[in-house]
mmCIF file of C-alpha atoms and ligand atoms in Angstrom:
data_model
loop_
_atom_site.group_PDB
_atom_site.id
_atom_site.type_symbol
_atom_site.label_atom_id
_atom_site.label_comp_id
_atom_site.label_asym_id
_atom_site.label_seq_id
_atom_site.Cartn_x
_atom_site.Cartn_y
_atom_site.Cartn_z
ATOM 1 C CA MET A 1 -18.378 15.954 14.769
ATOM 2 C CA SER A 2 -17.895 16.198 18.382
ATOM 3 C CA SER A 3 -15.956 13.393 20.461
ATOM 4 C CA HIS A 4 -18.831 13.324 23.281
ATOM 5 C CA ASN A 5 -20.331 9.741 23.706
ATOM 6 C CA ARG A 6 -17.123 8.066 22.005
ATOM 7 C CA LYS A 7 -15.411 5.322 23.861
ATOM 8 C CA LEU A 8 -11.857 4.309 23.092
ATOM 9 C CA THR A 9 -10.284 1.196 24.759
ATOM 10 C CA ILE A 10 -6.601 0.429 24.473
ATOM 11 C CA VAL A 11 -5.555 -3.054 25.315
ATOM 12 C CA GLY A 12 -1.912 -3.269 26.717
ATOM 13 C CA ALA A 13 -0.481 -0.598 28.906
ATOM 14 C CA GLY A 14 3.010 -1.187 28.073
ATOM 15 C CA ALA A 15 5.079 1.391 25.967
ATOM 16 C CA VAL A 16 2.775 1.667 22.942
ATOM 17 C CA GLY A 17 -0.495 1.566 24.658
ATOM 18 C CA THR A 18 0.403 4.136 27.022
ATOM 19 C CA SER A 19 1.590 6.426 24.272
ATOM 20 C CA ALA A 20 -1.752 5.891 22.483
ATOM 21 C CA ALA A 21 -3.510 7.010 25.543
ATOM 22 C CA HIS A 22 -1.452 10.156 26.067
ATOM 23 C CA TRP A 23 -2.065 10.911 22.401
ATOM 24 C CA ALA A 24 -5.705 10.153 22.831
ATOM 25 C CA VAL A 25 -6.036 12.788 25.591
ATOM 26 C CA ALA A 26 -4.034 15.385 23.873
ATOM 27 C CA ARG A 27 -6.108 15.118 20.890
ATOM 28 C CA LYS A 28 -9.242 14.697 22.412
ATOM 29 C CA VAL A 29 -10.391 12.112 20.376
ATOM 30 C CA ALA A 30 -12.973 10.289 22.917
ATOM 31 C CA SER A 31 -14.990 11.074 26.076
ATOM 32 C CA GLU A 32 -13.935 7.777 27.432
ATOM 33 C CA ILE A 33 -10.603 6.073 27.447
ATOM 34 C CA VAL A 34 -10.132 2.789 29.094
ATOM 35 C CA LEU A 35 -6.599 1.322 29.218
ATOM 36 C CA VAL A 36 -6.574 -2.680 29.961
ATOM 37 C CA ASP A 37 -3.673 -4.864 30.859
ATOM 38 C CA VAL A 38 -3.223 -8.160 32.837
ATOM 39 C CA VAL A 39 -0.675 -6.979 35.200
ATOM 40 C CA GLU A 40 -2.679 -5.407 38.202
ATOM 41 C CA GLY A 41 -1.852 -1.944 38.945
ATOM 42 C CA ILE A 42 -0.134 -1.081 35.648
ATOM 43 C CA PRO A 43 -3.235 0.133 33.917
ATOM 44 C CA GLN A 44 -4.678 1.895 36.803
ATOM 45 C CA GLY A 45 -1.375 3.820 37.722
ATOM 46 C CA LYS A 46 -0.718 4.788 34.108
ATOM 47 C CA ALA A 47 -4.536 5.855 33.591
ATOM 48 C CA LEU A 48 -4.345 8.014 36.607
ATOM 49 C CA ASP A 49 -0.844 9.567 35.557
ATOM 50 C CA ILE A 50 -2.531 10.427 31.973
ATOM 51 C CA SER A 51 -5.865 11.665 33.516
ATOM 52 C CA GLN A 52 -3.905 14.211 35.372
ATOM 53 C CA SER A 53 -2.733 15.913 32.008
ATOM 54 C CA ALA A 54 -6.474 16.779 31.522
ATOM 55 C CA PRO A 55 -6.227 20.310 32.750
ATOM 56 C CA LEU A 56 -3.194 20.831 30.807
ATOM 57 C CA CYS A 57 -4.840 19.324 27.645
ATOM 58 C CA GLY A 58 -8.206 20.814 27.951
ATOM 59 C CA TYR A 59 -9.595 17.231 28.112
ATOM 60 C CA HIS A 60 -13.068 16.804 29.572
ATOM 61 C CA GLY A 61 -13.527 13.102 29.528
ATOM 62 C CA SER A 62 -12.433 9.992 31.590
ATOM 63 C CA VAL A 63 -9.236 8.197 31.598
ATOM 64 C CA ILE A 64 -9.823 4.670 33.396
ATOM 65 C CA GLY A 65 -7.067 1.786 33.862
ATOM 66 C CA SER A 66 -8.693 -1.807 34.460
ATOM 67 C CA CYS A 67 -7.799 -5.347 34.520
ATOM 68 C CA SER A 68 -11.399 -6.106 33.814
ATOM 69 C CA TYR A 69 -13.155 -6.119 29.894
ATOM 70 C CA GLU A 70 -16.185 -5.190 31.603
ATOM 71 C CA ASP A 71 -14.983 -1.470 31.918
ATOM 72 C CA THR A 72 -14.528 -1.821 28.269
ATOM 73 C CA ALA A 73 -18.052 -2.323 27.244
ATOM 74 C CA ASN A 74 -19.416 -0.788 24.194
ATOM 75 C CA SER A 75 -16.416 0.822 22.905
ATOM 76 C CA ASP A 76 -16.381 2.243 19.448
ATOM 77 C CA VAL A 77 -12.782 1.654 19.036
ATOM 78 C CA VAL A 78 -10.361 -0.908 20.332
ATOM 79 C CA ILE A 79 -6.718 -0.476 19.570
ATOM 80 C CA ILE A 80 -4.746 -3.940 20.613
ATOM 81 C CA THR A 81 -1.016 -3.285 21.540
ATOM 82 C CA ALA A 82 -0.941 -6.211 23.965
ATOM 83 C CA GLY A 83 1.928 -8.696 23.552
ATOM 84 C CA LEU A 84 5.686 -9.077 23.448
ATOM 85 C CA ALA A 85 7.999 -6.695 21.648
ATOM 86 C CA ARG A 86 11.152 -6.812 19.801
ATOM 87 C CA LYS A 87 14.536 -6.847 21.585
ATOM 88 C CA PRO A 88 18.068 -6.523 19.539
ATOM 89 C CA GLY A 89 18.650 -9.748 17.189
ATOM 90 C CA MET A 90 14.639 -10.529 17.001
ATOM 91 C CA SER A 91 12.407 -10.315 13.817
ATOM 92 C CA ARG A 92 9.082 -9.566 14.061
ATOM 93 C CA GLU A 93 8.252 -13.092 13.300
ATOM 94 C CA ASP A 94 10.197 -14.170 16.461
ATOM 95 C CA LEU A 95 7.190 -12.765 18.474
ATOM 96 C CA LEU A 96 4.431 -14.807 16.530
ATOM 97 C CA ALA A 97 3.771 -17.866 18.787
ATOM 98 C CA LYS A 98 3.531 -16.083 21.818
ATOM 99 C CA ASN A 99 1.393 -13.197 20.481
ATOM 100 C CA VAL A 100 -0.897 -15.262 18.538
ATOM 101 C CA GLN A 101 -2.022 -16.662 22.098
ATOM 102 C CA ILE A 102 -2.190 -13.143 23.613
ATOM 103 C CA VAL A 103 -4.085 -11.861 20.724
ATOM 104 C CA LYS A 104 -6.655 -14.464 20.625
ATOM 105 C CA GLU A 105 -7.449 -14.020 24.014
ATOM 106 C CA VAL A 106 -7.978 -10.332 23.816
ATOM 107 C CA THR A 107 -10.035 -10.587 20.777
ATOM 108 C CA GLU A 108 -12.428 -12.980 22.376
ATOM 109 C CA ASN A 109 -12.923 -10.522 25.329
ATOM 110 C CA ILE A 110 -13.423 -7.559 22.862
ATOM 111 C CA VAL A 111 -16.020 -9.508 20.718
ATOM 112 C CA LYS A 112 -18.126 -10.063 24.085
ATOM 113 C CA HIS A 113 -17.917 -6.751 25.269
ATOM 114 C CA SER A 114 -17.742 -4.602 22.268
ATOM 115 C CA PRO A 115 -19.504 -6.482 19.490
ATOM 116 C CA ASP A 116 -19.787 -3.511 17.150
ATOM 117 C CA ALA A 117 -16.322 -1.886 17.896
ATOM 118 C CA VAL A 118 -13.901 -1.285 15.081
ATOM 119 C CA ILE A 119 -10.669 -2.920 16.119
ATOM 120 C CA VAL A 120 -7.153 -1.301 15.193
ATOM 121 C CA VAL A 121 -4.486 -4.050 15.652
ATOM 122 C CA VAL A 122 -0.887 -2.762 16.498
ATOM 123 C CA THR A 123 0.934 -5.779 17.890
ATOM 124 C CA ASN A 124 3.559 -7.524 15.638
ATOM 125 C CA PRO A 125 3.972 -9.317 13.471
ATOM 126 C CA ILE A 126 1.179 -7.255 12.633
ATOM 127 C CA ASP A 127 0.130 -8.622 9.215
ATOM 128 C CA ALA A 128 -0.426 -12.047 10.861
ATOM 129 C CA MET A 129 -1.956 -10.402 14.117
ATOM 130 C CA VAL A 130 -4.609 -8.448 12.150
ATOM 131 C CA TYR A 131 -5.524 -11.968 10.366
ATOM 132 C CA THR A 132 -5.804 -13.624 13.770
ATOM 133 C CA VAL A 133 -8.205 -10.861 14.833
ATOM 134 C CA PHE A 134 -10.153 -11.020 11.830
ATOM 135 C CA LYS A 135 -10.695 -14.946 11.979
ATOM 136 C CA VAL A 136 -10.980 -14.986 16.017
ATOM 137 C CA SER A 137 -13.620 -12.155 15.931
ATOM 138 C CA GLY A 138 -15.796 -13.193 13.000
ATOM 139 C CA PHE A 139 -16.196 -9.402 12.767
ATOM 140 C CA PRO A 140 -16.884 -8.208 8.884
ATOM 141 C CA LYS A 141 -13.307 -7.116 7.279
ATOM 142 C CA ASN A 142 -14.036 -3.628 7.222
ATOM 143 C CA ARG A 143 -14.152 -3.519 11.347
ATOM 144 C CA VAL A 144 -10.644 -5.279 11.550
ATOM 145 C CA VAL A 145 -7.693 -3.007 10.400
ATOM 146 C CA GLY A 146 -3.880 -3.071 11.089
ATOM 147 C CA MET A 147 -1.669 -0.170 12.014
ATOM 148 C CA ALA A 148 1.930 -0.298 10.111
ATOM 149 C CA GLY A 149 1.734 1.832 7.048
ATOM 150 C CA VAL A 150 0.790 5.173 8.946
ATOM 151 C CA LEU A 151 4.047 4.537 11.106
ATOM 152 C CA ASP A 152 6.369 3.359 8.132
ATOM 153 C CA SER A 153 5.106 6.383 5.899
ATOM 154 C CA ALA A 154 5.804 8.740 8.656
ATOM 155 C CA ARG A 155 9.291 7.647 9.062
ATOM 156 C CA TYR A 156 9.655 7.801 5.174
ATOM 157 C CA ARG A 157 8.257 11.401 5.240
ATOM 158 C CA THR A 158 10.583 12.282 7.919
ATOM 159 C CA PHE A 159 13.630 10.812 6.073
ATOM 160 C CA LEU A 160 12.817 12.675 2.808
ATOM 161 C CA ALA A 161 11.985 15.830 4.851
ATOM 162 C CA GLN A 162 15.423 15.720 6.258
ATOM 163 C CA ALA A 163 17.021 15.383 2.776
ATOM 164 C CA LEU A 164 15.007 18.029 1.130
ATOM 165 C CA GLY A 165 15.410 20.435 4.031
ATOM 166 C CA VAL A 166 11.859 21.176 4.100
ATOM 167 C CA ALA A 167 8.773 20.912 6.544
ATOM 168 C CA PRO A 168 7.727 17.236 7.063
ATOM 169 C CA LYS A 169 4.284 17.840 6.774
ATOM 170 C CA ASP A 170 4.490 18.859 3.201
ATOM 171 C CA VAL A 171 6.015 15.577 2.098
ATOM 172 C CA THR A 172 3.395 13.193 1.016
ATOM 173 C CA ALA A 173 4.546 9.655 0.634
ATOM 174 C CA LEU A 174 2.874 6.203 0.698
ATOM 175 C CA VAL A 175 4.357 2.912 2.061
ATOM 176 C CA MET A 176 2.516 -0.425 1.004
ATOM 177 C CA GLY A 177 3.032 -4.005 1.854
ATOM 178 C CA ILE A 178 4.328 -5.820 4.700
ATOM 179 C CA HIS A 179 5.576 -4.362 7.947
ATOM 180 C CA GLY A 180 9.020 -5.750 7.283
ATOM 181 C CA ASP A 181 11.942 -5.580 5.435
ATOM 182 C CA ASN A 182 9.819 -6.157 2.234
ATOM 183 C CA MET A 183 7.607 -3.029 2.514
ATOM 184 C CA LEU A 184 7.429 -0.997 -0.282
ATOM 185 C CA PRO A 185 8.035 2.802 0.065
ATOM 186 C CA LEU A 186 6.876 4.035 -3.300
ATOM 187 C CA THR A 187 9.248 6.624 -4.881
ATOM 188 C CA ARG A 188 7.141 7.317 -7.834
ATOM 189 C CA LEU A 189 4.227 8.690 -5.766
ATOM 190 C CA ALA A 190 6.321 10.718 -2.995
ATOM 191 C CA SER A 191 5.975 14.257 -3.387
ATOM 192 C CA VAL A 192 6.832 17.650 -1.784
ATOM 193 C CA GLY A 193 4.254 20.287 -1.885
ATOM 194 C CA GLY A 194 2.855 18.492 -5.133
ATOM 195 C CA VAL A 195 6.323 18.132 -6.750
ATOM 196 C CA PRO A 196 7.721 14.639 -7.270
ATOM 197 C CA VAL A 197 10.609 13.893 -5.006
ATOM 198 C CA GLU A 198 12.233 11.885 -8.042
ATOM 199 C CA ASP A 199 12.694 15.236 -9.617
ATOM 200 C CA LEU A 200 14.485 16.666 -6.456
ATOM 201 C CA LEU A 201 16.724 13.802 -5.228
ATOM 202 C CA SER A 202 19.168 11.711 -6.722
ATOM 203 C CA LYS A 203 18.445 8.000 -7.462
ATOM 204 C CA GLU A 204 21.199 7.005 -4.636
ATOM 205 C CA GLU A 205 19.887 9.174 -2.157
ATOM 206 C CA LEU A 206 16.306 7.869 -2.794
ATOM 207 C CA GLU A 207 17.569 4.373 -2.490
ATOM 208 C CA ARG A 208 19.135 5.131 0.883
ATOM 209 C CA ILE A 209 16.070 6.773 2.206
ATOM 210 C CA VAL A 210 13.986 3.780 0.979
ATOM 211 C CA LYS A 211 16.299 1.271 2.832
ATOM 212 C CA ARG A 212 16.622 3.350 6.034
ATOM 213 C CA THR A 213 12.651 3.233 5.879
ATOM 214 C CA GLN A 214 12.485 -0.558 5.529
ATOM 215 C CA THR A 215 14.805 -1.062 8.417
ATOM 216 C CA GLY A 216 13.482 1.956 10.487
ATOM 217 C CA GLY A 217 11.919 0.122 13.236
ATOM 218 C CA GLY A 218 15.227 -2.032 13.725
ATOM 219 C CA GLU A 219 17.107 1.106 13.847
ATOM 220 C CA ILE A 220 15.427 2.032 16.976
ATOM 221 C CA VAL A 221 15.599 -1.357 18.473
ATOM 222 C CA GLN A 222 19.169 -1.291 18.172
ATOM 223 C CA HIS A 223 19.409 1.851 20.030
ATOM 224 C CA LEU A 224 16.854 0.944 22.735
ATOM 225 C CA LYS A 225 18.026 -2.714 23.212
ATOM 226 C CA THR A 226 15.170 -3.302 25.926
ATOM 227 C CA GLY A 227 12.256 -2.706 23.447
ATOM 228 C CA SER A 228 10.906 -1.028 20.156
ATOM 229 C CA ALA A 229 9.616 2.126 19.052
ATOM 230 C CA PHE A 230 6.462 3.556 20.996
ATOM 231 C CA THR A 231 5.922 7.404 20.749
ATOM 232 C CA THR A 232 5.105 7.534 17.337
ATOM 233 C CA PRO A 233 3.374 4.234 17.061
ATOM 234 C CA GLY A 234 1.095 5.213 19.720
ATOM 235 C CA LEU A 235 0.328 8.317 17.781
ATOM 236 C CA CYS A 236 -0.226 6.505 14.606
ATOM 237 C CA ALA A 237 -2.906 4.253 16.166
ATOM 238 C CA ILE A 238 -4.624 7.376 17.447
ATOM 239 C CA GLU A 239 -4.547 8.867 14.041
ATOM 240 C CA MET A 240 -6.483 5.787 12.802
ATOM 241 C CA ALA A 241 -8.795 5.682 15.695
ATOM 242 C CA GLN A 242 -9.649 9.647 15.348
ATOM 243 C CA SER A 243 -10.617 8.967 11.619
ATOM 244 C CA VAL A 244 -13.029 6.366 12.713
ATOM 245 C CA LEU A 245 -14.487 8.099 15.772
ATOM 246 C CA PHE A 246 -14.770 11.521 13.954
ATOM 247 C CA ASP A 247 -15.615 9.663 10.480
ATOM 248 C CA GLU A 248 -13.013 11.991 9.068
ATOM 249 C CA LYS A 249 -12.610 9.671 6.089
ATOM 250 C CA ARG A 250 -8.927 10.066 5.950
ATOM 251 C CA VAL A 251 -6.994 8.136 3.355
ATOM 252 C CA LEU A 252 -4.208 6.249 5.200
ATOM 253 C CA PRO A 253 -2.200 3.194 4.363
ATOM 254 C CA CYS A 254 -3.415 0.260 6.494
ATOM 255 C CA ALA A 255 -3.322 -3.299 6.801
ATOM 256 C CA ALA A 256 -6.691 -4.085 5.247
ATOM 257 C CA TYR A 257 -8.328 -7.470 4.002
ATOM 258 C CA LEU A 258 -7.805 -7.865 0.241
ATOM 259 C CA GLU A 259 -10.310 -9.580 -1.884
ATOM 260 C CA GLY A 260 -8.993 -9.065 -5.353
ATOM 261 C CA GLU A 261 -7.680 -5.441 -4.901
ATOM 262 C CA PHE A 262 -4.364 -5.052 -6.664
ATOM 263 C CA GLY A 263 -4.763 -8.756 -7.700
ATOM 264 C CA ILE A 264 -4.276 -9.776 -4.224
ATOM 265 C CA SER A 265 -6.763 -11.834 -2.285
ATOM 266 C CA GLY A 266 -7.236 -13.693 1.301
ATOM 267 C CA VAL A 267 -4.451 -11.653 3.025
ATOM 268 C CA PHE A 268 -4.411 -8.395 5.133
ATOM 269 C CA LEU A 269 -1.723 -6.201 3.591
ATOM 270 C CA GLY A 270 -0.892 -2.477 3.765
ATOM 271 C CA VAL A 271 -2.703 -0.549 1.081
ATOM 272 C CA PRO A 272 -4.148 3.003 1.206
ATOM 273 C CA VAL A 273 -7.679 2.960 2.644
ATOM 274 C CA VAL A 274 -10.608 5.283 3.333
ATOM 275 C CA LEU A 275 -10.964 5.109 7.217
ATOM 276 C CA GLY A 276 -14.472 6.377 8.451
ATOM 277 C CA SER A 277 -16.881 5.435 11.141
ATOM 278 C CA LYS A 278 -17.559 1.960 9.615
ATOM 279 C CA GLY A 279 -14.019 1.360 9.725
ATOM 280 C CA VAL A 280 -12.141 0.309 6.313
ATOM 281 C CA GLU A 281 -14.913 2.076 4.088
ATOM 282 C CA ARG A 282 -13.073 1.744 0.745
ATOM 283 C CA ILE A 283 -9.504 0.378 -0.463
ATOM 284 C CA VAL A 284 -8.050 2.949 -2.781
ATOM 285 C CA GLU A 285 -6.958 0.912 -5.704
ATOM 286 C CA PHE A 286 -4.687 2.437 -8.425
ATOM 287 C CA PRO A 287 -2.402 0.899 -11.177
ATOM 288 C CA LEU A 288 0.908 -0.323 -10.021
ATOM 289 C CA THR A 289 4.058 -0.580 -12.349
ATOM 290 C CA ASP A 290 5.442 -4.132 -13.084
ATOM 291 C CA GLU A 291 8.176 -3.382 -10.840
ATOM 292 C CA GLU A 292 5.916 -2.352 -7.982
ATOM 293 C CA LYS A 293 3.648 -5.163 -8.443
ATOM 294 C CA GLU A 294 6.648 -7.646 -8.304
ATOM 295 C CA ALA A 295 7.749 -6.046 -4.917
ATOM 296 C CA LEU A 296 4.105 -6.276 -3.568
ATOM 297 C CA GLN A 297 4.119 -9.964 -4.513
ATOM 298 C CA LYS A 298 7.071 -10.560 -2.089
ATOM 299 C CA SER A 299 5.286 -8.988 0.792
ATOM 300 C CA VAL A 300 2.189 -11.098 -0.023
ATOM 301 C CA GLU A 301 4.673 -14.289 0.188
ATOM 302 C CA ALA A 302 6.058 -13.160 3.150
ATOM 303 C CA VAL A 303 2.824 -12.467 4.819
ATOM 304 C CA LYS A 304 1.402 -15.745 3.853
ATOM 305 C CA ARG A 305 4.428 -17.394 5.631
ATOM 306 C CA GLN A 306 3.557 -15.545 8.757
ATOM 307 C CA VAL A 307 -0.149 -16.471 8.652
ATOM 308 C CA ALA A 308 0.528 -20.134 7.926
ATOM 309 C CA ALA A 309 2.509 -19.910 11.166
ATOM 310 C CA THR A 310 -0.369 -18.774 13.176
ATOM 311 C CA GLY A 311 -1.751 -22.488 12.556
ATOM 312 C CA LEU A 312 -5.223 -20.569 11.765
HETATM 313 O O1 TXD B 401 3.871 -0.518 13.520
HETATM 314 C C1 TXD B 401 3.639 -1.216 14.441
HETATM 315 N N1 TXD B 401 2.476 -1.998 14.302
HETATM 316 C C2 TXD B 401 4.227 -1.484 15.832
HETATM 317 C C3 TXD B 401 4.072 -2.610 16.491
HETATM 318 C C4 TXD B 401 5.094 -0.540 16.426
HETATM 319 C C5 TXD B 401 5.599 -0.677 17.378
HETATM 320 C C6 TXD B 401 5.554 -1.793 18.408
HETATM 321 N N2 TXD B 401 4.557 -2.563 17.760
HETATM 322 C C7 TXD B 401 4.351 -3.889 18.769
HETATM 323 O O2 TXD B 401 3.165 -3.407 19.325
HETATM 324 C C8 TXD B 401 5.446 -4.692 19.329
HETATM 325 O O3 TXD B 401 6.263 -5.401 18.579
HETATM 326 C C9 TXD B 401 4.274 -5.350 20.476
HETATM 327 O O4 TXD B 401 3.965 -6.697 19.755
HETATM 328 C C10 TXD B 401 3.404 -4.690 20.519
HETATM 329 C C11 TXD B 401 3.528 -3.756 22.054
HETATM 330 O O5 TXD B 401 4.743 -3.098 22.091
HETATM 331 P P1 TXD B 401 5.202 -2.368 23.424
HETATM 332 O O6 TXD B 401 6.405 -1.788 23.098
HETATM 333 O O7 TXD B 401 3.972 -1.520 23.796
HETATM 334 O O8 TXD B 401 5.202 -3.713 24.357
HETATM 335 P P2 TXD B 401 5.401 -3.702 25.976
HETATM 336 O O9 TXD B 401 5.654 -2.391 26.499
HETATM 337 O O10 TXD B 401 5.945 -4.945 26.197
HETATM 338 O O11 TXD B 401 3.813 -3.807 26.331
HETATM 339 C C12 TXD B 401 3.084 -4.846 26.062
HETATM 340 C C13 TXD B 401 1.749 -4.922 27.229
HETATM 341 C C14 TXD B 401 2.530 -5.173 28.460
HETATM 342 O O12 TXD B 401 2.250 -4.171 29.529
HETATM 343 C C15 TXD B 401 1.908 -6.563 28.898
HETATM 344 O O13 TXD B 401 1.664 -6.908 30.358
HETATM 345 C C16 TXD B 401 0.707 -6.573 28.145
HETATM 346 O O14 TXD B 401 0.949 -6.047 26.834
HETATM 347 N N3 TXD B 401 -0.162 -7.754 27.876
HETATM 348 C C17 TXD B 401 -1.398 -8.082 27.895
HETATM 349 N N4 TXD B 401 -2.456 -7.124 27.937
HETATM 350 C C18 TXD B 401 -3.747 -7.543 27.878
HETATM 351 N N5 TXD B 401 -3.996 -8.841 27.879
HETATM 352 C C19 TXD B 401 -2.874 -9.823 27.791
HETATM 353 N N6 TXD B 401 -3.229 -11.075 27.464
HETATM 354 C C20 TXD B 401 -1.665 -9.252 27.778
HETATM 355 N N7 TXD B 401 -0.628 -10.081 27.731
HETATM 356 C C21 TXD B 401 0.566 -9.021 27.629
#
């Protein structure tokens, strides 16, 4: 499918939103890309800068920066990155109160102007923010999805590839659960070229990699001090948007609304899903071991605490 007549809006022209817009042009995922922010001048300037990469990228569409949602009308996909990011010493939960307000306001505007869009939520704490968008929008569950697992799995795959000395793209691995220290990087299912990594790496090495994955976001915040990761998060949001815009039906770990899958109901949680033009078209359910079930339950409890704090 071609990208003509496909419209993508990215709300929040900060670090992640700008990265997402840049990757959207580089990957040519839409014919219209709109970058929105509340700070006058920022989305306009950044969109102009990004639009000038078109001749080098071979991109034929438009890139517009705006502070008005009228320019976002009838978007097929909207990515929400608006909100505060972490600084050293802050947990993702510390962002909650402020970001709930921002995400509510953004959602109301999206619903008004793009009632048929699929919304990809990136703002932290992601598992509570995606629930906020779901509640405020009134959209069906398939059209609201959170980005975290694609990033956490990319980190996991990178660390596994480094330990194995192999091409990162040949490593397949799944991270389920919350986007936080209780996330569940599954070792049982991680493989390289079809070979289980448990047969290639020691238990200790795998434990070290799992731990580094779980704290991978914090490791970057410690270095940056003024913000959090943005280059790969922007790409991960575009990976999801692309699967929707092109109806690719990629199987990606995303925060999806569960109604009995994996024995869990009423929360958004990172699980493998099929992403297509309808959004979350299917949750790929499979049997978990007792140990994995227990670990996932810890995620559920942590997400429920976050959701309770939103007051929704
Ligand atoms: O895996 C993941 N889900 C994440 C999540 C990976 C990386 C970053 N993640 C979270 O994304 C992060 O914790 C933040 O909550 C968001 C955005 O992070 P970013 O690093 O892009 O933050 P910035 O650079 O501070 O940008 C936020 C922008 C900034 O330009 C604000 O002016 C804008 O959001 N903003 C708004 N835009 C539109 N509408 C409203 N109301 C608004 N309020 C602030």
